[in-house]
Short mmCIF file of C-alpha atoms and ligand atoms in Angstrom, two decimals:
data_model
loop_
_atom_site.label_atom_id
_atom_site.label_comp_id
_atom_site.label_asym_id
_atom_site.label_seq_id
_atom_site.Cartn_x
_atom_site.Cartn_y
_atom_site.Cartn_z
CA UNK A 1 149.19 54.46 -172.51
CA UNK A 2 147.03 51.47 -171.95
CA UNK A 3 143.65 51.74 -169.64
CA UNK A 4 141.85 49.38 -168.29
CA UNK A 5 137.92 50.30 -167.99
CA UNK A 6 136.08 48.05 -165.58
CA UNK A 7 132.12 47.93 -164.65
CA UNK A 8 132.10 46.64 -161.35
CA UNK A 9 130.15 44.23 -158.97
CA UNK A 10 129.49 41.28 -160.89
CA UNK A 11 130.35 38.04 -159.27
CA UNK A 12 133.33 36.04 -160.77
CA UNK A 13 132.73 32.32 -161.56
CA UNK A 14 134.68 29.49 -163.49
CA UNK A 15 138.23 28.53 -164.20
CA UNK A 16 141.54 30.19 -164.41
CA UNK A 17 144.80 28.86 -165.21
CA UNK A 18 148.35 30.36 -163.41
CA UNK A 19 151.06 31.54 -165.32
CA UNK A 20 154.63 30.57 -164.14
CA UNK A 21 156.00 32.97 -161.51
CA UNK A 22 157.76 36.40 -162.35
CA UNK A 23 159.70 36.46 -159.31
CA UNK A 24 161.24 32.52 -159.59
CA UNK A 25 161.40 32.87 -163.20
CA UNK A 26 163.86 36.16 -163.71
CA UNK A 27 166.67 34.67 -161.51
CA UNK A 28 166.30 31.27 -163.30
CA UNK A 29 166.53 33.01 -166.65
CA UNK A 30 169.79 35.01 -165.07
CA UNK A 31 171.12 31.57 -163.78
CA UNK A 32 171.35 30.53 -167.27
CA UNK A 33 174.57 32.63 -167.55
CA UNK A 34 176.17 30.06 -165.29
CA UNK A 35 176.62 27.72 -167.60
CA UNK A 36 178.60 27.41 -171.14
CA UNK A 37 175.77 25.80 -173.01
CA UNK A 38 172.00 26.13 -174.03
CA UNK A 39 169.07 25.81 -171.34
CA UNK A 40 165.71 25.61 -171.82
CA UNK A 41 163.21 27.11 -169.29
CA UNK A 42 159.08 26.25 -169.95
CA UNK A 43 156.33 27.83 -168.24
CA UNK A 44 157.68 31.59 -168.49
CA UNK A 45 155.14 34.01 -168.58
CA UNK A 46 154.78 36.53 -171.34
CA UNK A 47 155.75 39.73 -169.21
CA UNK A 48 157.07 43.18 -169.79
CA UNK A 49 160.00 42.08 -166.59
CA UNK A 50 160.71 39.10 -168.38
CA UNK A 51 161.40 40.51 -171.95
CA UNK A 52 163.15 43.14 -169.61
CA UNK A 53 165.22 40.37 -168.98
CA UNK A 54 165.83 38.74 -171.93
CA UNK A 55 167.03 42.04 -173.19
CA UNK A 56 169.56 42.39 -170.98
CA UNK A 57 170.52 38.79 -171.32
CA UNK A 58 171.28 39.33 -175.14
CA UNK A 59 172.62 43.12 -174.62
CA UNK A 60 175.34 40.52 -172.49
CA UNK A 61 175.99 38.50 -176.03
CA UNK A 62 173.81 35.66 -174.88
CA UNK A 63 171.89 33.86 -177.19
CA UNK A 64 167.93 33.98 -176.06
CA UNK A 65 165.44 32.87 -178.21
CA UNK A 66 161.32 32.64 -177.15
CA UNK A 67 158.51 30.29 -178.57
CA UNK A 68 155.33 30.92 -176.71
CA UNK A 69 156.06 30.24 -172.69
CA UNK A 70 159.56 28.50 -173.80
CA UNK A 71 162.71 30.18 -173.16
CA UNK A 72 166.17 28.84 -174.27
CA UNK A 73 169.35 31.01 -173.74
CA UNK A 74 172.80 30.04 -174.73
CA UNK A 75 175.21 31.81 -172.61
CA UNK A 76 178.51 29.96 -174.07
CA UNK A 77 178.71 33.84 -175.89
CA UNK A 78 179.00 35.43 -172.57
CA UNK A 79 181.20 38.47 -173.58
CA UNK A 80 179.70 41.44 -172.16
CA UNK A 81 179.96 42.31 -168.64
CA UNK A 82 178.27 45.64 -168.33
CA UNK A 83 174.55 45.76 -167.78
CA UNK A 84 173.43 49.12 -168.53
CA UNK A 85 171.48 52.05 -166.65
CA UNK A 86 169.14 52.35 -170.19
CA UNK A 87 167.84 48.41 -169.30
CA UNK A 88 168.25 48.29 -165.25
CA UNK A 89 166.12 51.74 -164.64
CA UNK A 90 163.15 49.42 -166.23
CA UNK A 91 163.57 46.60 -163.69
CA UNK A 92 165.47 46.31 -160.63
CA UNK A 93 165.81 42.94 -160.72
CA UNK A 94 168.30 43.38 -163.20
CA UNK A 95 170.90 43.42 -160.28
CA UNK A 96 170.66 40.18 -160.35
CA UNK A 97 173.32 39.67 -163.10
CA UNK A 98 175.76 41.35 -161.02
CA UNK A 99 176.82 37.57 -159.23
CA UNK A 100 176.81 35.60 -162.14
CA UNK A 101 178.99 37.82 -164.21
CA UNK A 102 181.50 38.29 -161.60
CA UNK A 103 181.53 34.30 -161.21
CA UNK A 104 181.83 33.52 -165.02
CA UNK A 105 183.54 36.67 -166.45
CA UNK A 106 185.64 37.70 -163.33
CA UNK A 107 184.24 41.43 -163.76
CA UNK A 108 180.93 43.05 -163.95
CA UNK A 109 179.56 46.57 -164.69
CA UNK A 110 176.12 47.04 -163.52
CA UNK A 111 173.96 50.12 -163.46
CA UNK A 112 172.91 50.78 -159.39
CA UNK A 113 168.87 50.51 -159.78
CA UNK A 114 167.29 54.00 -158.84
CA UNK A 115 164.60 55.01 -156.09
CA UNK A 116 161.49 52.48 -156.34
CA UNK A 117 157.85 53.70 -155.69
CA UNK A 118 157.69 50.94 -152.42
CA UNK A 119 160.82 52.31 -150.85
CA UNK A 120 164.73 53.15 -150.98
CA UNK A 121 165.17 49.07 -151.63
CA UNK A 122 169.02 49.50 -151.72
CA UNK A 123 171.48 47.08 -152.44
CA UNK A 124 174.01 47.40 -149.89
CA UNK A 125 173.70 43.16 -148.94
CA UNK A 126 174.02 41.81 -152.29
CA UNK A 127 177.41 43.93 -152.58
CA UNK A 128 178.32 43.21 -148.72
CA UNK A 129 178.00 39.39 -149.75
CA UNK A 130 179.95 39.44 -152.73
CA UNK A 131 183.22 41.49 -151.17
CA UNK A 132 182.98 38.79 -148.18
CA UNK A 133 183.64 36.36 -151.31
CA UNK A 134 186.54 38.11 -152.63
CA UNK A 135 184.99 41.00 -155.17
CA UNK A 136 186.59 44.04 -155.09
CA UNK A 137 183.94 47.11 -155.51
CA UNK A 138 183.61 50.66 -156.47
CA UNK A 139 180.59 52.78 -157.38
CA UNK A 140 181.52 54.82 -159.58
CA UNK A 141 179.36 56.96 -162.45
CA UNK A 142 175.97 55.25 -161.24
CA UNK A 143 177.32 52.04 -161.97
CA UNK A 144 178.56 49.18 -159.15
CA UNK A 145 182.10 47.75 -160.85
CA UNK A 146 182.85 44.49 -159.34
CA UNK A 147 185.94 42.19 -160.16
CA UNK A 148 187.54 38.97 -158.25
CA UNK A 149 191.06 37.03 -159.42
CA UNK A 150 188.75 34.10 -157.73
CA UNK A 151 185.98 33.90 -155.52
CA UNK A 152 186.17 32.19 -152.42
CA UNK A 153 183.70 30.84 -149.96
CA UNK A 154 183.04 32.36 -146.65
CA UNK A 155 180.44 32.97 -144.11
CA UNK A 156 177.74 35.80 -144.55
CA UNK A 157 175.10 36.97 -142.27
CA UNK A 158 172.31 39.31 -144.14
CA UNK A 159 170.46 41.58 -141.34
CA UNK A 160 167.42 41.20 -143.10
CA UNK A 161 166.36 37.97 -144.93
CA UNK A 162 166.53 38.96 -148.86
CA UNK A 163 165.19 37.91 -151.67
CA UNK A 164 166.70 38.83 -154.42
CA UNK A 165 170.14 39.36 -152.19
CA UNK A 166 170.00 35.46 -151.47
CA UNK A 167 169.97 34.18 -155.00
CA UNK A 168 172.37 36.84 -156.27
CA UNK A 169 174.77 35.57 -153.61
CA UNK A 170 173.89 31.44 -154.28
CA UNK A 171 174.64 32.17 -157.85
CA UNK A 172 178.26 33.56 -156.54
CA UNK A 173 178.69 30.72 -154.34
CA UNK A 174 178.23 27.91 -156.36
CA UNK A 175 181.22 28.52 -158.21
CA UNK A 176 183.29 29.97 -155.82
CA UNK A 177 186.18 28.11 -154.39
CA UNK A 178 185.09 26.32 -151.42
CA UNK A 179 182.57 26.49 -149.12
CA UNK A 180 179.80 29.18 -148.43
CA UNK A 181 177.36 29.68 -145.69
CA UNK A 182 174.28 32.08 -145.74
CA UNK A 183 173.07 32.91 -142.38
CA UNK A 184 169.43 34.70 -142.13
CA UNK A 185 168.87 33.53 -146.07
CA UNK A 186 165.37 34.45 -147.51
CA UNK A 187 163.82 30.96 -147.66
CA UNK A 188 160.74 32.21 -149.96
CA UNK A 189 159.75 29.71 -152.49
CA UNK A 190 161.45 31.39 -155.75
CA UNK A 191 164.90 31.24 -154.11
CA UNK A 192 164.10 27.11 -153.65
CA UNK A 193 163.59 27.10 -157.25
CA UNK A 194 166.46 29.05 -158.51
CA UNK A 195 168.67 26.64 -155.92
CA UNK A 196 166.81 23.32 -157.46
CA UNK A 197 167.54 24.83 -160.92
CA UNK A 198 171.39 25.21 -159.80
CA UNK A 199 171.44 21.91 -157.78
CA UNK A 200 170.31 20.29 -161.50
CA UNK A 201 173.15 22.09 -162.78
CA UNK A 202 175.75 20.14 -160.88
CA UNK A 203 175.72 23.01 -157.93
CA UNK A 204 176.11 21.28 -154.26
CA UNK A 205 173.96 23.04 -151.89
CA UNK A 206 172.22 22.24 -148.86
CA UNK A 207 169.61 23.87 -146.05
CA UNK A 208 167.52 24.92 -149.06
CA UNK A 209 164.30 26.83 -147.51
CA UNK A 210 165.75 26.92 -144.02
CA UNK A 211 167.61 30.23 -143.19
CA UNK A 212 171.17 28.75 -143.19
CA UNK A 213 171.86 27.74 -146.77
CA UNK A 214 175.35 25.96 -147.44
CA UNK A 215 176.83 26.03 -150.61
CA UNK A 216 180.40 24.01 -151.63
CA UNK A 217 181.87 25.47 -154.62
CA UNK A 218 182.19 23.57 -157.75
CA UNK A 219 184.40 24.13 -161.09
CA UNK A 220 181.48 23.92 -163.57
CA UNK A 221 178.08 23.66 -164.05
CA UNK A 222 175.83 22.38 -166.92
CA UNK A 223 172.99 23.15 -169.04
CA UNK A 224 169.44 22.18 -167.77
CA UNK A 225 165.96 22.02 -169.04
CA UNK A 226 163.02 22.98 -166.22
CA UNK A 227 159.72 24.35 -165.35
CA UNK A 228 159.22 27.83 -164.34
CA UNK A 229 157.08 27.22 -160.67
CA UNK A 230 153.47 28.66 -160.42
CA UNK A 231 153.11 32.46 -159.40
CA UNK A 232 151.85 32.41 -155.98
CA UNK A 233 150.79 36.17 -155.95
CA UNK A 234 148.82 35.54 -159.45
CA UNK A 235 147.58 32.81 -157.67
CA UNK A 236 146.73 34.98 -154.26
CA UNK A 237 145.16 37.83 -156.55
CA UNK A 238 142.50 35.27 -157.96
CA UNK A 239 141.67 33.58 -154.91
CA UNK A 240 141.10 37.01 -153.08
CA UNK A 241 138.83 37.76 -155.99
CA UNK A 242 137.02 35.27 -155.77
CA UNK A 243 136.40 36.25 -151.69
CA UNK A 244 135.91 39.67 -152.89
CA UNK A 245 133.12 39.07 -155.66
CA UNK A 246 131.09 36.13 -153.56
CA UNK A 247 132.30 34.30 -156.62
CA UNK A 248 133.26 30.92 -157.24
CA UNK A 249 136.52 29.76 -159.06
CA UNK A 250 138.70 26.67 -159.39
CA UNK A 251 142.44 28.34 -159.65
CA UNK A 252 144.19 25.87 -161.55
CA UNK A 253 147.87 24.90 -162.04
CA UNK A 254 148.97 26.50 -158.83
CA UNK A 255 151.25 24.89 -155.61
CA UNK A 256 148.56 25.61 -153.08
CA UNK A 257 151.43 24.64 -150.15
CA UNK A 258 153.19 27.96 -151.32
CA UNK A 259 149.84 30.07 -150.58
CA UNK A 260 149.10 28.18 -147.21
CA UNK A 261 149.26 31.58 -145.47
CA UNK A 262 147.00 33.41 -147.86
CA UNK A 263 144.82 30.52 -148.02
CA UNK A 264 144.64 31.18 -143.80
CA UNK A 265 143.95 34.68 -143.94
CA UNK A 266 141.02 33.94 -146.29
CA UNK A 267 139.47 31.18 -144.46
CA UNK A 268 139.21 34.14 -141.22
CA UNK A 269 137.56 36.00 -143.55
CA UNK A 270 134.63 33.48 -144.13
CA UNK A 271 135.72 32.66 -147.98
CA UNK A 272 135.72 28.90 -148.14
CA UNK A 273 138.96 27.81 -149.71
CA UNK A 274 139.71 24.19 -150.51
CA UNK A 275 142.77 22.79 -152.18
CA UNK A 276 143.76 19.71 -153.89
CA UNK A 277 146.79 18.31 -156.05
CA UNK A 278 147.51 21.57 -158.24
CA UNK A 279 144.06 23.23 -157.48
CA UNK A 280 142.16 25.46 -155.23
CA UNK A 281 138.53 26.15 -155.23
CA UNK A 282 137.91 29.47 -153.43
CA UNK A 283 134.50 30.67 -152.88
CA UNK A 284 133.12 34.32 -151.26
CA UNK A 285 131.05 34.39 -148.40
CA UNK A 286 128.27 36.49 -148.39
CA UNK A 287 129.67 38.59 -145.47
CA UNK A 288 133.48 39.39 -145.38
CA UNK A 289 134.86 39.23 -141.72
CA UNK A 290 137.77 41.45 -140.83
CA UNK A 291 140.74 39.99 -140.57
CA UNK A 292 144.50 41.52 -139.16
CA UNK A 293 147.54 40.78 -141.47
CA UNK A 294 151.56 41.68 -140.73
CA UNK A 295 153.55 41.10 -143.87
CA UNK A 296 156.59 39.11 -143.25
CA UNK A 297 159.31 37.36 -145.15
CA UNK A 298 158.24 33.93 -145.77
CA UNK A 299 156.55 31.69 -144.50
CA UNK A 300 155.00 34.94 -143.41
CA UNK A 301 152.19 36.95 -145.28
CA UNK A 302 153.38 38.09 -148.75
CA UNK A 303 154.21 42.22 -148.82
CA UNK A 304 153.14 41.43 -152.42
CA UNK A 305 149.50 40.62 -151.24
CA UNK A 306 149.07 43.38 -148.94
CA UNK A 307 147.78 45.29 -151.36
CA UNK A 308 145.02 43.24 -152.48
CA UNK A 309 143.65 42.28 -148.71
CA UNK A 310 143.73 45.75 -148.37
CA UNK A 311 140.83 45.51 -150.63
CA UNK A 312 139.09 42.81 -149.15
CA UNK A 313 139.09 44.13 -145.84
CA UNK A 314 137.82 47.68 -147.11
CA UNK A 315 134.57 46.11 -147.47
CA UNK A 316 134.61 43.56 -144.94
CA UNK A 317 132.56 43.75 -141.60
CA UNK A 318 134.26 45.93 -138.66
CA UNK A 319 138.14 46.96 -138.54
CA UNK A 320 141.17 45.85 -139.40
CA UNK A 321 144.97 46.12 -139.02
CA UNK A 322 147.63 45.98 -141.79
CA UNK A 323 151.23 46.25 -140.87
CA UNK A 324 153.30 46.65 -143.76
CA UNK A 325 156.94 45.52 -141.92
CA UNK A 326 159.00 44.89 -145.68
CA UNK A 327 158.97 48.03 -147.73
CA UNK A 328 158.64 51.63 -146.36
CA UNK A 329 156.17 53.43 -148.72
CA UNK A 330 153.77 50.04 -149.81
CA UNK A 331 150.56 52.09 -149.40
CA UNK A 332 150.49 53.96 -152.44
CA UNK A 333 147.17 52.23 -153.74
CA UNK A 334 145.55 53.96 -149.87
CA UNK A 335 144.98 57.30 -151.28
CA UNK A 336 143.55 55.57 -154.62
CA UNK A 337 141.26 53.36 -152.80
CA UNK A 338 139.78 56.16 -150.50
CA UNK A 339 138.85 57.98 -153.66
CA UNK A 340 136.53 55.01 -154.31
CA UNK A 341 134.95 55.59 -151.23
CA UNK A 342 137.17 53.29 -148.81
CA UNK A 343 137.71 54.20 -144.91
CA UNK A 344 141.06 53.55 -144.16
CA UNK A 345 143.55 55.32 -141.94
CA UNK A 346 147.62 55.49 -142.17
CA UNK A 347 149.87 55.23 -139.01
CA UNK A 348 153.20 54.89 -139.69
CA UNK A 349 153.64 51.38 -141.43
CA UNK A 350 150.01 50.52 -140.28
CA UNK A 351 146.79 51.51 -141.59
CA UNK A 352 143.46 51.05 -139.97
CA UNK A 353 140.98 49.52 -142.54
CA UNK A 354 137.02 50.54 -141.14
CA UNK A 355 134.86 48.20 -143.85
CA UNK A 356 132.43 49.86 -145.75
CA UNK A 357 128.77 48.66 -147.74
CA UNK A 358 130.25 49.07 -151.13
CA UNK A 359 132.97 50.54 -153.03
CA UNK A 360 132.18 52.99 -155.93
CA UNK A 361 134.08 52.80 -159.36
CA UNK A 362 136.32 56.07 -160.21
CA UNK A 363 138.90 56.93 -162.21
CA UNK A 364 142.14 55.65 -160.40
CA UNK A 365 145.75 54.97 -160.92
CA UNK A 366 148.80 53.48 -159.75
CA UNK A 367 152.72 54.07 -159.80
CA UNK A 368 153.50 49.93 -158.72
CA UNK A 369 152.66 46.50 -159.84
CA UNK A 370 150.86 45.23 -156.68
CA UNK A 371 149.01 48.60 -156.19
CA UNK A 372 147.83 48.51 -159.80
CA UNK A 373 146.04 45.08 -158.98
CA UNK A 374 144.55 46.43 -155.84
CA UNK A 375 142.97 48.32 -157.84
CA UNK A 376 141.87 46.20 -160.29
CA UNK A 377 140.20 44.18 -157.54
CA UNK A 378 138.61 47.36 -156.01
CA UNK A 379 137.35 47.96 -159.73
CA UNK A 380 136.02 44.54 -159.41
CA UNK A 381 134.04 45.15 -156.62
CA UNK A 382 133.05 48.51 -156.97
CA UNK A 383 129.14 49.98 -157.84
CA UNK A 384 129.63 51.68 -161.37
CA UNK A 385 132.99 52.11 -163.71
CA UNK A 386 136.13 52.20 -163.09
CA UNK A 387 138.83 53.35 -165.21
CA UNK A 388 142.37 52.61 -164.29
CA UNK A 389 145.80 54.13 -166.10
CA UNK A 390 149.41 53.48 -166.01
CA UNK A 391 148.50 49.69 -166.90
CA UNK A 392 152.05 49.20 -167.88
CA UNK A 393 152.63 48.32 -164.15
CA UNK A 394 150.52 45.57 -164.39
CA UNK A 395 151.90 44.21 -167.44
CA UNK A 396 155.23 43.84 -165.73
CA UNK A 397 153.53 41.24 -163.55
CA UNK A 398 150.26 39.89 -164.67
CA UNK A 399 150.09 37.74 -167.79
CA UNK A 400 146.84 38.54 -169.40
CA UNK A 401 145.26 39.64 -166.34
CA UNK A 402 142.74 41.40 -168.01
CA UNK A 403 141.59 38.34 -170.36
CA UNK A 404 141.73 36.07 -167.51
CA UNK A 405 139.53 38.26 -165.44
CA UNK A 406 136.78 38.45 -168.19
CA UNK A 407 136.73 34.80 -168.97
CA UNK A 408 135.44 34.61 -165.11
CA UNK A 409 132.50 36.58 -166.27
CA UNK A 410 133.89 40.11 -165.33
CA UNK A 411 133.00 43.39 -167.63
CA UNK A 412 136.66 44.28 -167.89
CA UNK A 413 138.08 45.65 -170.97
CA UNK A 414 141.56 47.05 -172.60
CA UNK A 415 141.16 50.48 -174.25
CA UNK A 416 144.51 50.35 -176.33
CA UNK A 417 146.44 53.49 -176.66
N1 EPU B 1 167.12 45.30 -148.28
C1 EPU B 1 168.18 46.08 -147.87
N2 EPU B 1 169.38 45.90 -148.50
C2 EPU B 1 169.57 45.00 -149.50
C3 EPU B 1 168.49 44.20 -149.90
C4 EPU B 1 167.27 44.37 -149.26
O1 EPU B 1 168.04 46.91 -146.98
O2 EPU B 1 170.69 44.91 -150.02
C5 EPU B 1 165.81 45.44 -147.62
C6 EPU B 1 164.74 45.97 -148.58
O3 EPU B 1 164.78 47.37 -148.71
C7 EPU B 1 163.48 45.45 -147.91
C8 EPU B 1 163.92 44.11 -147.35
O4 EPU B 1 165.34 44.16 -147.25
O5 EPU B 1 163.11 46.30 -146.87
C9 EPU B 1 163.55 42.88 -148.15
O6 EPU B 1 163.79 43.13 -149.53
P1 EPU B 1 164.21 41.98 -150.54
O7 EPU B 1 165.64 42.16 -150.89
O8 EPU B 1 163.79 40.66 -150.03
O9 EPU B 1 163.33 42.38 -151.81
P2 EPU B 1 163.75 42.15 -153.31
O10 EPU B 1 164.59 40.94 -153.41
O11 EPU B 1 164.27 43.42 -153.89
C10 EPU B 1 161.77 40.58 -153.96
C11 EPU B 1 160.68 40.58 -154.97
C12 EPU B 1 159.65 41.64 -154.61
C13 EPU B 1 159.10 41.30 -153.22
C14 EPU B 1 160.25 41.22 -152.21
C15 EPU B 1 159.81 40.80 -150.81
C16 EPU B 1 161.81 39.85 -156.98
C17 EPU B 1 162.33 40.17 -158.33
N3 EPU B 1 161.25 40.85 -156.28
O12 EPU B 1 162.35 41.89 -153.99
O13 EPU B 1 158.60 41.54 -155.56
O14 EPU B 1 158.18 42.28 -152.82
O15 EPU B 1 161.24 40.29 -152.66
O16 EPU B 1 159.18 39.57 -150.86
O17 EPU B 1 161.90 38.71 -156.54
C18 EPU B 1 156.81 42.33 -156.87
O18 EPU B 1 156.83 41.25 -157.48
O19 EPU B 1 155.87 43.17 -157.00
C19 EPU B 1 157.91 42.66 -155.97
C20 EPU B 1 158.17 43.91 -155.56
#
């Protein structure tokens, strides 16, 4: 396996560019199966999720071909409804298939993810959601078996606002018979790109972004060609860097208004952020206040950035709180980072972060994506080397995060396995 071998506590300065966004760009790719003709998706980063993806796609008798970031899939194949437990183990996103297939093929056979280092993450909405439309469902062998004669709108309320549960659900809807309301929707940015992608397609929807999202059924939709959105957590990682290091960096080809929390946060913490058209220039202070953060569903703080503030705030002056309120077990990376000499304390879903002078670099690893670039950071900052395993997590994520890190002026390299 892949390690990454960082010497730490040089300052980062210069440009980076932002790949296209992991999280907006799987259920756009899935979306594609929606349609009886060939889409073409730019801007997709180069991913171990999003080959994930594709492999599933074509495992479903799609047609997917890739040239550099573009992405075109021809789904007028469709003939396969079963995703398998060999491809879903690698990704749980993979669930997101389940909709579309029921809503094109009438039947789906789709592996039930398994545990997740964050927490249980179950699916119990996404398959709540789809039986209020019509699906009939049994688990049975590992696998969720859903079929529907039709599907036909109705009303659904989802306790918690989901992500992934949201677009599964839109990408029901659209075709369904009638009309469809979601009440408590997730109204993150990557679910108001999937629903502009299926809007393009001929899909009528409406309260977009807002937590009541209504969606009237149409018979069929057509092919599109779009733009994968920025990643707003690539783009979060760098500009916390940047604060970390008492560097200076110009982030480019972002959406700084989906980062306006992040870019908040920061600003408490002395870094002086400044952003303009598809830019931000972020720049460290030379003394990192402490700062509180609650994750929350959007517009809230990112769960996906917890991680890395985590980081920040371990060297930052005084205390400060972190309330993790999305996923039950997000603090892997703790235990990691007090190896490298951090002061932090778990309670529950908080932990008490004490800043410290410096880090110091030591052989670390990770078992999740966010964690692994906590650590990278950390590494980043840190007096000495620091050697981090299990990189594959990071690859799922970060598109060349290593490269992009060095051409900022840090000592970062790839040992290869
Ligand atoms: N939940 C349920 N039942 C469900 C669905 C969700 O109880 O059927 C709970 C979850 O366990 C969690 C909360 O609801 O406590 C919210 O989870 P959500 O469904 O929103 O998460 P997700 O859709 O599985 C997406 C991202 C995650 C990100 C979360 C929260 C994708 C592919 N994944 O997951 O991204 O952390 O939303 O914003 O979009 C990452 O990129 O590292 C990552 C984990």
């Amino acid at each position: 396996m892949d390690k990454i071998i960082i010497n730490g506590g040089r300052t980062l300065k210069g440009d980076v560019s932002i790949s296209g966004s992991k999280n907006a760009a799987l259920p756009i790719l899935v979306s594609a199966l929606l349609t009886d003709g060939k889409c073409t998706f730019h801007n997709v980063p180069d991913l171990r999720d999003i080959r994930s993806i594709i492999e599933l796609l074509a495992h479903l008798g799609v047609r997917v071909e890739r040239e550099n970031n573009t992405v075109t899939i021809d789904a007028s194949g469709l003939n396969n409804h079963e995703a398998p437990y060999e491809i879903v183990r690698t990704m749980r996103a993979s669930i997101l298939v389940l909709c579309p297939l029921v809503a094109r093929l009438k039947k789906a056979r789709v592996s039930l993810p398994g545990g997740c280092a964050i927490g249980a993450r179950p699916i119990n909405f996404h398959l709540k959601g789809l039986t209020s439309l019509g699906a009939s469902i049994e688990l049975e062998h590992g696998y969720v078996k859903a079929s529907a004669k039709e599907l036909i709108g109705n009303e659904i309320y989802f306790d918690i606002p989901t992500v992934t549960g949201t677009e599964n659900l839109m990408m029901a809807a659209v075709l369904a018979k009638g009309e469809t309301k979601l009440r408590n929707a997730a109204r993150e940015p990557e679910v108001i790109a999937l629903a502009d992608v299926l809007t393009k397609m001929g899909a009528k929807i409406d309260g977009v972004g807002t937590s009541i999202i209504t969606i009237k059924g149409v018979s069929a939709l057509k092919p599109v060609t779009v733009t994968i959105i920025p990643d707003r957590i690539e783009t979060g990682t760098f500009m916390t860097a940047a604060a970390l290091t008492k560097g200076d960096v110009l982030i480019k080809d972002c959406e700084p208004e989906h980062v306006g929390g992040i870019i908040l946060k920061l600003k408490l913490t002395g870094a002086d952020i400044r952003a303009e058209n598809n830019n931000i220039r972020a720049r460290g202070a030379d003394e990192i206040e402490s700062v509180d953060i609650k994750t929350l569903p959007y517009p809230g703080f990112p769960t996906d950035m917890q991680a890395q503030f985590m980081v920040l705030m371990s060297v930052a002056k005084g205390l400060s709180m972190i309330t993790e309120t999305i996923f039950e077990n997000r603090y892997i990376h703790v235990s990691e980072l007090k190896r490298m000499g951090a002061d932090i304390t778990l309670s529950g879903n908080s932990a008490m972060v004490k800043g410290v002078n410096t880090l110091s670099g030591a052989p670390v690893m990770a078992t999740d994506l966010r964690a692994s670039a906590s650590l990278i950071l950390a590494g980043l900052s840190a007096k000495g080397k620091t050697e981090i395993s299990r990189v594959y997590h990071l690859d799922r994520g970060y598109d060349a995060i290593e490269k992009k890190f060095k051409k900022l002026g840090a000592a970062i390299e790839r040992i290869k396995d």
